[in-house]
Coordinates of N, CA and C and ligand atoms in Angstrom, one line a residue:
M22 N 137.5 24.8 -68.2 CA 138.6 25.9 -67.3 C 140.3 24.3 -67.4
D23 N 141.2 24.9 -67.4 CA 141.9 24.5 -68.1 C 143.3 23.7 -66.9
K24 N 142.7 22.1 -66.6 CA 143.4 21.9 -65.5 C 143.8 20.6 -66.3
D25 N 144.8 19.5 -66.3 CA 145.4 18.7 -66.7 C 144.7 17.5 -65.8
R26 N 144.5 17.5 -64.3 CA 143.2 16.4 -63.4 C 142.3 16.2 -63.9
K27 N 141.1 16.1 -63.8 CA 139.5 15.9 -64.7 C 138.7 16.0 -63.1
L28 N 138.6 16.8 -62.8 CA 138.1 17.5 -62.1 C 136.7 16.7 -61.1
I29 N 136.3 16.3 -60.1 CA 135.5 15.3 -59.8 C 134.8 16.4 -58.7
F30 N 133.5 16.0 -59.1 CA 132.8 16.6 -57.7 C 131.0 15.3 -56.6
A31 N 131.8 15.1 -55.7 CA 130.8 14.0 -55.1 C 129.8 15.4 -54.1
G32 N 129.2 14.1 -54.6 CA 127.8 14.3 -53.0 C 127.7 14.1 -52.0
N33 N 127.7 14.1 -51.3 CA 127.5 13.3 -49.7 C 126.4 13.9 -49.0
W34 N 125.5 12.5 -49.7 CA 124.1 13.0 -48.4 C 124.2 12.8 -47.4
K35 N 125.0 12.5 -46.7 CA 124.7 12.0 -45.0 C 124.2 10.9 -44.8
M36 N 122.8 11.9 -43.9 CA 121.9 10.4 -43.4 C 120.3 11.3 -43.9
N37 N 120.4 11.4 -44.9 CA 119.2 12.1 -46.0 C 119.3 11.1 -46.7
K38 N 117.6 10.9 -47.3 CA 116.6 10.8 -48.2 C 116.6 9.2 -48.5
T39 N 115.2 9.0 -47.7 CA 114.5 7.6 -47.7 C 114.6 7.3 -49.9
V40 N 114.0 5.6 -49.8 CA 114.5 5.4 -51.3 C 114.0 6.1 -52.5
A41 N 112.9 6.0 -52.3 CA 112.7 6.9 -53.1 C 112.6 8.7 -52.7
E42 N 113.0 9.2 -52.2 CA 113.7 10.3 -52.5 C 114.4 10.3 -52.8
A43 N 115.5 9.4 -52.9 CA 117.1 9.3 -54.0 C 116.7 9.3 -55.3
L44 N 115.9 8.3 -55.0 CA 115.4 7.8 -57.0 C 115.1 9.2 -57.1
D45 N 114.0 9.8 -57.1 CA 113.7 11.3 -56.8 C 115.1 12.6 -57.7
L46 N 115.6 12.1 -57.0 CA 116.9 13.3 -56.6 C 118.0 12.7 -57.8
V47 N 117.9 11.9 -58.3 CA 118.9 10.3 -59.5 C 118.5 10.9 -60.3
H48 N 117.0 10.8 -60.5 CA 116.5 11.1 -61.7 C 116.4 12.8 -62.5
D49 N 116.4 13.5 -60.9 CA 116.3 15.3 -61.8 C 118.0 15.0 -62.5
L50 N 118.9 15.0 -60.7 CA 120.2 15.1 -61.9 C 120.9 13.8 -63.3
K51 N 119.9 12.7 -63.6 CA 120.3 12.5 -64.9 C 119.6 13.7 -65.5
L52 N 119.1 14.4 -65.7 CA 118.8 15.0 -66.3 C 118.9 16.6 -66.4
D53 N 119.7 17.2 -65.9 CA 120.0 17.9 -65.3 C 121.1 18.7 -65.9
L54 N 121.9 17.0 -65.9 CA 123.4 17.0 -66.0 C 124.3 16.1 -67.6
A55 N 122.8 15.4 -68.4 CA 122.9 14.5 -69.0 C 124.2 15.1 -70.2
N56 N 124.6 16.4 -70.5 CA 125.0 16.1 -71.3 C 127.2 17.0 -70.6
V57 N 126.8 16.3 -69.4 CA 127.7 17.1 -69.4 C 129.5 15.6 -68.9
R58 N 130.3 16.1 -69.3 CA 131.5 14.2 -69.6 C 132.0 14.6 -69.2
E59 N 133.1 16.0 -68.7 CA 133.8 16.6 -69.2 C 135.0 16.5 -67.8
V60 N 134.2 16.0 -66.4 CA 134.3 16.2 -65.1 C 133.4 14.9 -64.1
D61 N 134.2 13.9 -62.8 CA 133.7 13.0 -62.7 C 132.6 13.7 -62.1
I62 N 131.1 12.3 -61.8 CA 130.2 13.5 -61.6 C 130.2 11.8 -60.2
V63 N 130.1 12.3 -59.2 CA 129.3 11.1 -57.7 C 128.2 11.6 -56.7
V64 N 127.2 10.0 -56.5 CA 125.8 10.6 -55.6 C 127.0 9.4 -54.6
C65 N 127.4 10.1 -53.5 CA 127.0 9.2 -52.4 C 125.8 8.5 -50.9
P66 N 124.5 8.2 -51.4 CA 123.5 8.5 -50.2 C 123.8 7.2 -49.8
P67 N 122.9 6.9 -48.5 CA 122.8 6.4 -47.4 C 123.1 4.9 -48.0
F68 N 123.4 3.9 -47.2 CA 124.2 2.8 -47.8 C 122.5 1.9 -47.7
T69 N 121.3 2.0 -48.0 CA 119.6 2.2 -47.6 C 119.8 2.0 -49.4
A70 N 119.8 3.1 -49.9 CA 119.6 3.9 -52.0 C 120.3 3.6 -52.2
L71 N 121.6 2.0 -51.9 CA 122.7 2.1 -52.9 C 121.6 0.9 -54.3
A72 N 120.9 0.5 -54.0 CA 121.3 -1.8 -54.9 C 120.4 0.5 -55.7
E73 N 119.0 0.8 -54.9 CA 118.3 1.4 -55.6 C 119.4 2.3 -57.4
V74 N 119.9 4.5 -55.9 CA 120.5 4.4 -56.8 C 121.5 3.6 -57.9
S75 N 122.1 2.7 -57.5 CA 122.6 2.2 -58.1 C 121.7 1.3 -59.9
K76 N 120.9 1.0 -59.4 CA 120.7 0.8 -60.5 C 120.1 2.4 -62.1
S77 N 119.7 2.6 -61.4 CA 118.4 3.7 -61.6 C 119.8 4.9 -62.4
I78 N 121.3 4.8 -62.1 CA 122.6 5.3 -62.9 C 122.8 5.2 -63.9
L79 N 122.4 3.7 -63.9 CA 123.1 2.8 -65.3 C 123.1 3.7 -66.6
D80 N 122.3 4.5 -66.5 CA 122.2 4.9 -67.8 C 122.5 5.9 -67.9
S81 N 123.5 6.2 -67.2 CA 124.4 7.6 -67.2 C 125.8 7.7 -66.9
S82 N 126.6 8.7 -66.9 CA 128.3 9.3 -66.5 C 127.9 10.0 -64.7
I83 N 127.0 9.9 -64.0 CA 126.7 9.6 -62.7 C 127.5 7.7 -62.0
R84 N 128.7 8.3 -60.9 CA 129.2 6.8 -60.8 C 128.7 6.9 -59.1
L85 N 128.5 5.9 -58.6 CA 127.9 5.8 -56.9 C 129.4 5.7 -56.0
G86 N 128.9 6.2 -55.0 CA 130.5 6.4 -53.8 C 129.4 5.6 -53.1
A87 N 129.8 5.3 -51.4 CA 129.1 4.8 -50.1 C 130.2 6.0 -49.5
Q88 N 128.7 6.6 -48.1 CA 129.9 7.2 -47.7 C 130.9 6.8 -46.2
D89 N 131.1 5.9 -46.0 CA 132.2 4.5 -45.4 C 132.0 3.4 -46.0
M90 N 133.0 3.0 -44.8 CA 132.9 1.3 -44.8 C 133.9 0.1 -43.6
S91 N 133.6 -0.8 -43.3 CA 134.3 -1.6 -42.8 C 136.3 -1.7 -43.1
E92 N 136.8 -2.1 -42.0 CA 138.3 -2.6 -42.3 C 138.4 -3.5 -42.6
H93 N 137.7 -4.0 -42.0 CA 136.6 -5.7 -42.5 C 136.5 -6.5 -43.7
N94 N 137.2 -7.2 -43.6 CA 136.8 -8.0 -45.1 C 135.3 -9.0 -45.1
F95 N 135.2 -9.5 -43.7 CA 134.0 -9.7 -43.3 C 134.0 -10.5 -41.8
G96 N 132.7 -10.7 -41.2 CA 133.3 -11.5 -40.2 C 132.1 -10.5 -38.9
A97 N 132.3 -10.9 -37.5 CA 131.4 -10.5 -36.8 C 131.7 -9.7 -36.3
Y98 N 131.1 -8.2 -37.0 CA 130.6 -6.9 -37.0 C 129.1 -6.2 -37.3
T99 N 129.2 -6.2 -36.2 CA 127.8 -5.5 -36.1 C 127.5 -4.7 -36.3
G100 N 125.8 -4.5 -37.8 CA 126.1 -3.2 -37.4 C 126.9 -1.8 -39.0
E101 N 128.0 -3.4 -39.4 CA 129.2 -2.9 -40.8 C 129.1 -3.4 -41.7
I102 N 129.6 -2.6 -42.9 CA 129.5 -2.8 -44.2 C 130.8 -2.8 -44.8
A103 N 131.2 -4.8 -45.8 CA 132.4 -4.3 -46.0 C 132.9 -3.7 -47.1
A104 N 133.9 -3.7 -48.0 CA 134.2 -3.2 -48.8 C 133.7 -3.6 -50.5
G105 N 133.1 -5.6 -50.2 CA 132.7 -6.5 -50.6 C 131.2 -6.3 -51.2
M106 N 131.2 -5.8 -50.2 CA 129.4 -5.7 -50.2 C 129.0 -4.8 -51.0
L107 N 130.0 -3.4 -50.8 CA 129.7 -2.1 -52.1 C 129.8 -2.5 -53.0
K108 N 130.6 -3.6 -53.4 CA 131.4 -4.0 -54.8 C 130.1 -4.9 -55.9
E109 N 128.7 -4.9 -54.9 CA 128.0 -5.9 -55.3 C 127.0 -4.9 -56.0
F110 N 127.1 -3.6 -55.9 CA 126.3 -1.9 -56.3 C 127.1 -1.5 -57.3
S111 N 128.5 -2.5 -57.7 CA 128.7 -1.9 -58.5 C 129.3 0.3 -57.7
T112 N 129.6 0.0 -56.3 CA 130.1 1.1 -55.5 C 131.7 1.4 -56.6
R113 N 131.8 2.4 -56.4 CA 133.2 2.8 -57.1 C 134.1 3.6 -56.6
Y114 N 133.7 4.3 -55.1 CA 133.5 5.5 -54.8 C 133.6 5.2 -53.2
V115 N 134.2 5.6 -52.0 CA 133.7 5.5 -50.2 C 134.7 6.7 -50.0
I116 N 133.9 7.5 -49.4 CA 134.0 9.0 -48.6 C 134.8 8.3 -47.4
L117 N 135.6 8.3 -46.7 CA 136.7 8.0 -46.1 C 136.8 8.9 -44.7
G118 N 136.9 8.4 -43.3 CA 137.3 9.6 -41.8 C 137.0 11.1 -42.4
H119 N 135.6 11.0 -42.5 CA 135.2 12.5 -43.1 C 134.6 13.2 -41.3
S120 N 134.6 14.0 -41.3 CA 134.9 14.7 -40.0 C 133.8 14.4 -38.7
E121 N 132.6 14.8 -39.8 CA 131.7 13.8 -38.7 C 132.0 12.4 -38.5
R122 N 132.5 11.0 -38.5 CA 132.6 9.9 -38.5 C 134.1 10.6 -37.1
R123 N 134.0 11.1 -37.9 CA 136.1 11.4 -36.8 C 135.5 11.8 -35.3
Q124 N 134.1 13.1 -35.3 CA 134.0 13.6 -34.0 C 133.1 12.1 -33.4
Y125 N 132.4 12.0 -34.5 CA 131.1 11.5 -33.8 C 131.1 9.7 -33.1
Q126 N 132.1 8.7 -34.7 CA 132.2 7.9 -34.1 C 134.0 7.0 -33.2
K127 N 135.0 8.6 -33.7 CA 135.9 8.4 -33.0 C 136.8 8.5 -33.8
E128 N 136.3 8.4 -35.1 CA 137.0 7.6 -36.0 C 138.9 8.0 -35.6
T129 N 140.0 7.8 -36.3 CA 141.6 8.1 -35.8 C 142.4 7.8 -36.7
D130 N 143.4 8.5 -37.0 CA 143.8 8.7 -38.6 C 144.5 6.8 -39.0
A131 N 144.7 6.3 -38.0 CA 145.2 4.3 -37.8 C 144.5 3.3 -38.1
L132 N 142.6 4.2 -38.0 CA 141.5 3.4 -38.7 C 141.8 3.7 -40.0
I133 N 141.7 4.7 -40.2 CA 141.0 5.6 -41.8 C 141.9 5.0 -42.3
A134 N 143.3 4.5 -42.1 CA 144.2 4.1 -42.6 C 144.1 2.7 -43.0
Q135 N 143.9 2.1 -42.1 CA 143.1 0.5 -42.7 C 142.2 0.5 -43.2
K136 N 140.9 1.6 -43.7 CA 140.2 1.4 -44.1 C 140.7 1.5 -45.7
L137 N 141.1 2.4 -45.6 CA 141.9 2.9 -47.3 C 142.8 1.4 -48.0
L138 N 143.3 1.1 -46.6 CA 143.6 -0.3 -47.4 C 142.9 -1.6 -48.0
A139 N 142.1 -1.0 -46.6 CA 141.0 -2.3 -47.9 C 140.3 -2.4 -48.8
A140 N 139.9 -0.8 -48.7 CA 139.2 -0.1 -50.2 C 139.8 0.1 -51.0
H141 N 141.3 -0.2 -51.6 CA 141.3 0.3 -52.1 C 141.8 -1.5 -52.8
S142 N 142.1 -2.8 -51.3 CA 142.6 -4.1 -52.3 C 140.8 -4.8 -51.7
A143 N 139.9 -3.8 -52.5 CA 138.6 -4.3 -53.6 C 138.2 -3.0 -55.2
S144 N 139.2 -2.3 -55.0 CA 139.4 -1.1 -56.0 C 138.0 -0.9 -56.2
L145 N 138.4 0.3 -55.3 CA 137.2 0.9 -54.2 C 138.1 2.3 -54.2
K146 N 138.4 3.6 -54.7 CA 138.3 4.8 -54.4 C 138.3 5.2 -53.9
P147 N 139.0 5.6 -52.4 CA 139.3 6.4 -51.4 C 138.9 7.5 -51.8
I148 N 137.6 8.7 -51.0 CA 137.9 9.9 -50.7 C 138.5 10.2 -49.4
V149 N 139.8 10.5 -49.0 CA 139.5 10.7 -47.4 C 139.9 12.0 -47.2
C150 N 139.2 12.8 -46.3 CA 138.9 13.9 -45.8 C 140.3 13.8 -44.5
V151 N 140.7 15.4 -44.9 CA 141.5 15.8 -43.7 C 141.2 17.9 -43.7
G152 N 140.7 17.7 -42.6 CA 140.9 18.9 -42.4 C 141.3 19.7 -41.4
E153 N 141.1 20.9 -40.2 CA 141.4 21.0 -39.0 C 140.0 22.0 -38.8
T154 N 140.0 22.4 -37.6 CA 138.7 22.6 -36.8 C 139.1 24.6 -36.8
L155 N 137.9 24.9 -35.9 CA 138.7 27.0 -36.4 C 138.9 26.3 -35.2
A156 N 139.5 26.2 -33.8 CA 140.5 26.3 -33.2 C 141.6 26.1 -33.9
E157 N 141.9 25.2 -34.1 CA 143.5 24.4 -34.6 C 143.8 25.6 -35.5
R158 N 142.8 26.1 -37.1 CA 142.6 27.1 -37.4 C 143.6 28.4 -36.6
E159 N 142.8 29.2 -35.4 CA 142.7 30.5 -35.0 C 144.5 29.9 -34.4
A160 N 144.6 28.9 -34.2 CA 146.5 29.0 -33.3 C 147.0 28.8 -34.1
G161 N 146.7 28.9 -35.7 CA 148.7 28.9 -36.6 C 148.6 27.5 -36.4
G162 N 147.3 26.5 -36.1 CA 147.7 24.8 -36.7 C 147.4 24.1 -38.0
T163 N 146.8 24.9 -38.4 CA 146.2 24.4 -40.0 C 147.0 23.5 -40.1
N164 N 148.4 23.9 -41.2 CA 149.1 23.2 -41.5 C 150.2 21.3 -39.8
S165 N 149.6 21.8 -39.7 CA 151.1 20.5 -38.4 C 149.4 19.1 -38.7
V166 N 148.2 19.9 -38.7 CA 146.8 18.9 -38.4 C 147.1 17.9 -39.6
L167 N 147.2 18.9 -41.2 CA 147.0 18.5 -42.1 C 147.8 17.9 -42.4
E168 N 149.6 17.5 -41.6 CA 150.5 16.7 -41.8 C 150.1 16.1 -40.5
T169 N 149.7 16.1 -39.8 CA 149.7 14.4 -39.1 C 148.2 13.7 -39.7
Q170 N 147.9 14.0 -40.3 CA 146.2 13.7 -40.6 C 147.0 12.8 -42.1
V171 N 147.4 13.4 -43.0 CA 148.1 12.9 -44.2 C 149.2 11.8 -44.4
N172 N 149.6 11.6 -43.5 CA 151.0 10.6 -42.3 C 149.8 9.8 -42.1
G173 N 148.9 9.9 -40.8 CA 148.8 9.6 -40.4 C 148.1 8.2 -41.3
C174 N 147.3 8.8 -41.8 CA 146.0 8.1 -43.6 C 147.0 7.7 -44.6
L175 N 148.2 8.5 -45.5 CA 147.7 8.2 -46.4 C 149.4 7.3 -46.1
A176 N 150.0 7.3 -45.3 CA 151.5 6.8 -45.6 C 151.6 5.3 -46.3
G177 N 151.0 4.6 -45.8 CA 150.8 3.2 -45.7 C 150.4 2.9 -47.9
L178 N 150.9 3.5 -48.4 CA 149.8 3.8 -49.2 C 151.1 2.7 -50.7
S179 N 150.9 2.4 -51.6 CA 151.4 2.8 -52.4 C 151.5 3.7 -53.5
K180 N 152.3 4.1 -54.3 CA 152.6 5.1 -55.6 C 150.7 5.0 -56.4
E181 N 150.5 3.7 -56.5 CA 149.6 3.7 -57.6 C 148.4 3.4 -56.8
Q182 N 148.3 2.8 -55.1 CA 147.1 3.4 -55.0 C 147.0 4.9 -54.5
M183 N 147.9 5.8 -54.0 CA 147.9 7.1 -53.8 C 147.5 7.7 -55.0
E184 N 147.3 7.4 -55.8 CA 147.5 7.8 -57.7 C 145.4 7.9 -57.8
E185 N 145.3 6.5 -56.9 CA 144.1 6.5 -57.1 C 143.2 6.7 -55.5
T186 N 143.5 7.6 -55.0 CA 142.9 8.1 -53.8 C 142.8 9.2 -53.8
I187 N 142.1 9.8 -53.6 CA 140.6 11.4 -53.8 C 141.3 11.9 -52.3
I188 N 142.0 13.4 -52.0 CA 142.0 14.2 -50.8 C 140.5 14.9 -50.5
A189 N 140.4 14.9 -49.3 CA 139.4 16.5 -49.7 C 139.3 17.1 -48.6
Y190 N 140.1 18.5 -49.4 CA 140.1 19.0 -48.2 C 139.3 19.7 -47.4
E191 N 138.7 19.2 -46.2 CA 137.6 19.9 -45.5 C 137.7 20.1 -44.4
P192 N 137.7 21.6 -44.1 CA 137.7 22.8 -42.8 C 136.3 22.3 -42.3
V193 N 137.0 21.9 -40.4 CA 136.0 21.7 -40.3 C 135.0 22.4 -39.4
W194 N 135.7 23.7 -39.6 CA 134.4 24.9 -39.3 C 133.6 25.6 -40.7
A195 N 134.6 24.5 -41.9 CA 133.3 25.7 -43.1 C 131.8 24.3 -43.2
I196 N 132.0 22.8 -42.7 CA 131.3 22.3 -43.6 C 129.6 22.3 -42.8
G197 N 128.7 22.4 -43.2 CA 127.5 22.9 -42.8 C 127.4 24.1 -41.8
T198 N 128.1 25.5 -42.1 CA 128.4 26.2 -41.0 C 127.8 27.3 -42.7
G199 N 127.6 27.9 -43.6 CA 127.7 28.5 -44.6 C 128.7 29.5 -44.4
K200 N 129.8 28.7 -43.6 CA 131.4 29.2 -43.5 C 132.6 28.8 -44.8
T201 N 132.3 29.3 -46.1 CA 133.3 29.3 -46.3 C 134.8 29.6 -46.6
A202 N 136.1 28.6 -46.7 CA 137.2 28.7 -46.9 C 137.2 30.1 -48.3
T203 N 137.6 31.2 -48.2 CA 137.7 32.2 -49.4 C 138.5 30.9 -50.7
A204 N 139.2 31.4 -51.7 CA 139.5 30.8 -52.9 C 141.1 30.5 -52.4
A205 N 141.4 31.5 -51.6 CA 143.2 32.1 -51.0 C 143.2 30.5 -50.4
Q206 N 141.9 30.5 -49.0 CA 142.3 29.6 -48.2 C 142.2 28.4 -48.7
A207 N 141.7 28.4 -49.4 CA 142.1 26.5 -49.9 C 143.0 26.6 -51.0
Q208 N 143.2 27.4 -51.5 CA 144.6 27.4 -52.7 C 145.3 27.2 -51.5
E209 N 146.0 27.6 -51.1 CA 147.3 27.4 -49.6 C 146.4 26.6 -49.4
A210 N 146.1 25.4 -48.1 CA 145.6 23.9 -47.9 C 146.1 23.1 -49.3
H211 N 145.4 23.2 -50.4 CA 146.1 22.6 -51.1 C 147.0 22.1 -51.6
A212 N 147.6 23.4 -51.9 CA 149.5 24.0 -51.8 C 149.3 22.6 -51.2
Y213 N 149.4 23.1 -49.9 CA 150.4 22.4 -48.9 C 150.0 21.2 -48.7
L214 N 149.5 20.2 -49.2 CA 148.0 19.2 -49.1 C 149.3 18.3 -50.6
R215 N 149.6 18.8 -51.3 CA 149.8 18.9 -52.7 C 151.6 18.2 -52.8
G216 N 151.9 18.9 -51.6 CA 152.9 19.4 -51.2 C 153.5 18.0 -50.3
L217 N 152.5 18.0 -49.4 CA 153.2 17.1 -48.6 C 152.8 15.0 -49.3
V218 N 152.2 15.1 -50.1 CA 152.4 14.3 -51.5 C 153.5 13.7 -51.8
V219 N 154.5 15.6 -52.3 CA 155.2 14.5 -52.8 C 156.1 14.4 -52.2
E220 N 156.3 14.3 -50.9 CA 157.4 14.5 -49.2 C 157.1 12.7 -49.7
L221 N 156.0 12.5 -49.4 CA 155.9 10.8 -48.8 C 156.1 10.1 -49.9
F222 N 155.5 9.9 -51.6 CA 155.2 9.5 -52.3 C 156.5 10.4 -53.3
D223 N 155.5 11.2 -54.8 CA 157.6 11.9 -55.6 C 156.0 12.6 -56.4
E224 N 157.0 13.7 -57.2 CA 156.2 14.6 -57.7 C 155.2 14.1 -58.7
T225 N 155.1 13.3 -59.2 CA 154.9 12.6 -61.1 C 153.2 12.0 -59.4
V226 N 153.6 11.1 -58.7 CA 152.3 11.3 -58.2 C 151.6 11.8 -57.3
A227 N 152.4 13.3 -56.9 CA 151.1 14.4 -57.1 C 151.1 16.0 -57.5
R228 N 151.0 15.3 -59.3 CA 150.8 15.7 -60.3 C 149.6 15.5 -60.3
R229 N 149.9 14.3 -60.2 CA 148.4 13.8 -60.4 C 147.3 12.8 -59.7
V230 N 147.5 13.0 -58.3 CA 146.5 13.3 -57.2 C 145.1 13.6 -57.3
R231 N 144.3 14.2 -57.0 CA 142.8 15.1 -57.1 C 142.6 15.4 -55.6
I232 N 142.2 16.6 -56.0 CA 141.8 17.1 -54.1 C 141.0 18.1 -54.2
Q233 N 140.1 17.8 -54.0 CA 138.4 18.1 -53.9 C 138.7 19.1 -52.5
Y234 N 137.8 20.5 -51.7 CA 137.2 21.5 -51.9 C 136.3 21.1 -50.8
G235 N 136.0 21.2 -49.7 CA 134.2 20.3 -48.9 C 134.8 21.7 -47.4
G236 N 132.7 22.6 -47.7 CA 133.3 23.2 -47.1 C 131.4 24.3 -47.7
S237 N 130.5 23.9 -47.1 CA 129.4 24.9 -47.8 C 129.4 25.1 -49.1
V238 N 130.2 24.5 -50.3 CA 130.2 25.3 -51.2 C 128.9 25.5 -52.4
K239 N 128.9 26.1 -52.5 CA 127.4 27.0 -53.3 C 127.3 26.7 -54.3
P240 N 126.1 27.2 -55.7 CA 126.5 27.1 -56.4 C 127.0 28.7 -57.0
S241 N 126.9 29.6 -55.9 CA 127.0 31.1 -56.0 C 129.4 31.2 -55.7
N242 N 129.3 29.8 -55.0 CA 131.1 30.1 -54.9 C 132.3 29.3 -55.6
A243 N 130.7 28.2 -56.4 CA 131.7 26.8 -56.8 C 133.1 27.6 -58.0
R244 N 132.5 27.8 -58.5 CA 133.4 29.0 -59.5 C 134.8 29.7 -59.5
E245 N 134.5 30.2 -58.4 CA 135.9 30.9 -58.0 C 137.0 29.7 -57.4
L246 N 136.0 29.1 -56.4 CA 136.8 28.3 -55.5 C 137.7 27.0 -56.7
M247 N 136.8 26.4 -57.9 CA 137.6 25.4 -58.7 C 138.4 26.3 -59.8
S248 N 138.4 27.2 -59.6 CA 139.1 27.9 -60.8 C 140.9 27.8 -59.5
Q249 N 140.9 27.4 -58.9 CA 142.6 27.9 -57.9 C 143.0 26.8 -58.4
P250 N 144.3 26.4 -58.8 CA 145.5 25.9 -59.1 C 145.1 24.4 -58.5
D251 N 145.0 24.6 -57.6 CA 145.1 22.8 -56.8 C 144.2 22.2 -55.9
V252 N 142.7 22.7 -57.1 CA 141.3 22.2 -56.6 C 141.0 22.1 -57.4
D253 N 140.8 20.5 -56.9 CA 140.0 19.6 -57.9 C 139.0 19.0 -57.7
G254 N 137.7 20.2 -57.8 CA 136.5 19.3 -57.5 C 136.1 19.6 -56.0
A255 N 135.5 19.1 -56.0 CA 134.2 19.4 -54.8 C 133.7 18.4 -54.1
L256 N 134.2 18.4 -52.6 CA 132.4 17.8 -51.8 C 131.8 18.4 -51.4
V257 N 130.1 18.0 -51.8 CA 129.5 18.8 -51.0 C 128.5 18.4 -51.1
G258 N 128.1 18.3 -49.5 CA 127.6 18.0 -48.9 C 125.6 18.8 -48.7
G259 N 125.6 19.4 -48.0 CA 123.9 20.8 -47.6 C 123.9 20.4 -49.9
A260 N 124.6 21.2 -50.8 CA 124.4 21.7 -51.7 C 124.0 20.7 -52.8
S261 N 124.1 19.1 -52.2 CA 124.0 18.3 -52.9 C 122.6 17.3 -52.8
L262 N 122.4 17.9 -52.1 CA 120.1 17.2 -51.1 C 119.3 17.8 -52.2
E263 N 120.0 19.3 -53.9 CA 119.0 19.5 -54.4 C 119.5 19.1 -55.4
A264 N 118.7 18.5 -56.3 CA 119.7 17.9 -58.1 C 120.0 20.0 -58.8
R265 N 119.7 20.6 -58.5 CA 119.4 21.9 -59.2 C 120.9 22.9 -58.8
S266 N 120.8 22.1 -57.4 CA 122.4 23.3 -56.8 C 123.4 22.8 -56.7
F267 N 123.0 21.7 -57.0 CA 124.4 19.9 -57.2 C 124.7 20.0 -58.5
A268 N 124.1 20.8 -59.1 CA 124.2 20.8 -60.8 C 124.7 21.9 -61.4
D269 N 123.8 23.0 -60.6 CA 124.5 24.9 -61.0 C 125.7 24.1 -60.5
I270 N 126.9 23.6 -59.5 CA 127.4 23.3 -58.5 C 129.2 22.7 -59.6
I271 N 128.5 22.3 -60.6 CA 129.3 21.2 -61.8 C 129.6 22.1 -62.5
K272 N 127.8 23.0 -62.9 CA 128.7 23.7 -64.7 C 128.7 24.8 -64.5
N273 N 128.6 25.4 -63.5 CA 129.1 26.4 -63.0 C 131.1 26.6 -62.7
S274 N 131.5 25.5 -62.9 CA 132.7 25.1 -62.1 C 133.7 24.6 -63.7
I275 N 132.8 24.3 -64.9 CA 133.1 24.1 -66.0 C 132.7 24.9 -67.4
Ligands
PEP19 C1 130.6 17.4 -45.9 O1 130.0 17.1 -44.8 O2 131.3 16.6 -46.8 C2 130.2 19.0 -46.4 C3 131.2 20.0 -47.4 O3 128.9 19.1 -45.9 P1 128.7 20.8 -46.3 O4 129.2 21.5 -48.4 O5 127.1 20.9 -45.8 O6 129.4 22.0 -45.7

């Protein structure tokens, strides 16, 4: 596919997979994706499997991501994990502001902005999730929700940090529901998001920044979504839990 930006596919395993199951999955992924070099491939296991998955992917082009991290570097924050701890396992990416964390852990844009800065200071690349609910879309509020989230999460970054940040457009109504945004809906939102990056930063940053689509991506819809000019990869939940479907999403997109 002819795009300046390298596509990036990340599998968000959420709260699934024991260590043994995680190792089986990456074993199969390494076989299925052994010859794929033209895109970035990231797996985001639960924290408990990071250490073993990290060792297992050493001999592959698959990279490691985490699903969240603390905004603090260390200290009395029971249950939290700091960026520096993720780095101990050669973690390269971290998902921040996923809609499930916004919903269940009540994460705000202000908190996500702090986490973004903490990630960058540890040289972790954040994948920051934004997206509207069904009610917001139906009320015609998609653009204003995206604008609020982008301004709230990204305004404090330097241009260099923004270029190393991945935005994931994840309409909440499409996550885990089987409902996918149409390619046209995805393109419209991605183009709008890129425009917001122009306003906050500049044209060069916006041209370089990668914007993934997430929400019920499957092998059957990946190609059309990825062929949109502003869609630069996918953040995949359910379909990343099986090697065959995650690998097919990637292979069908290149
Ligand atoms: C996600 O949770 O980031 C996601 C996109 O999930 P799913 O692919 O299952 O919709």
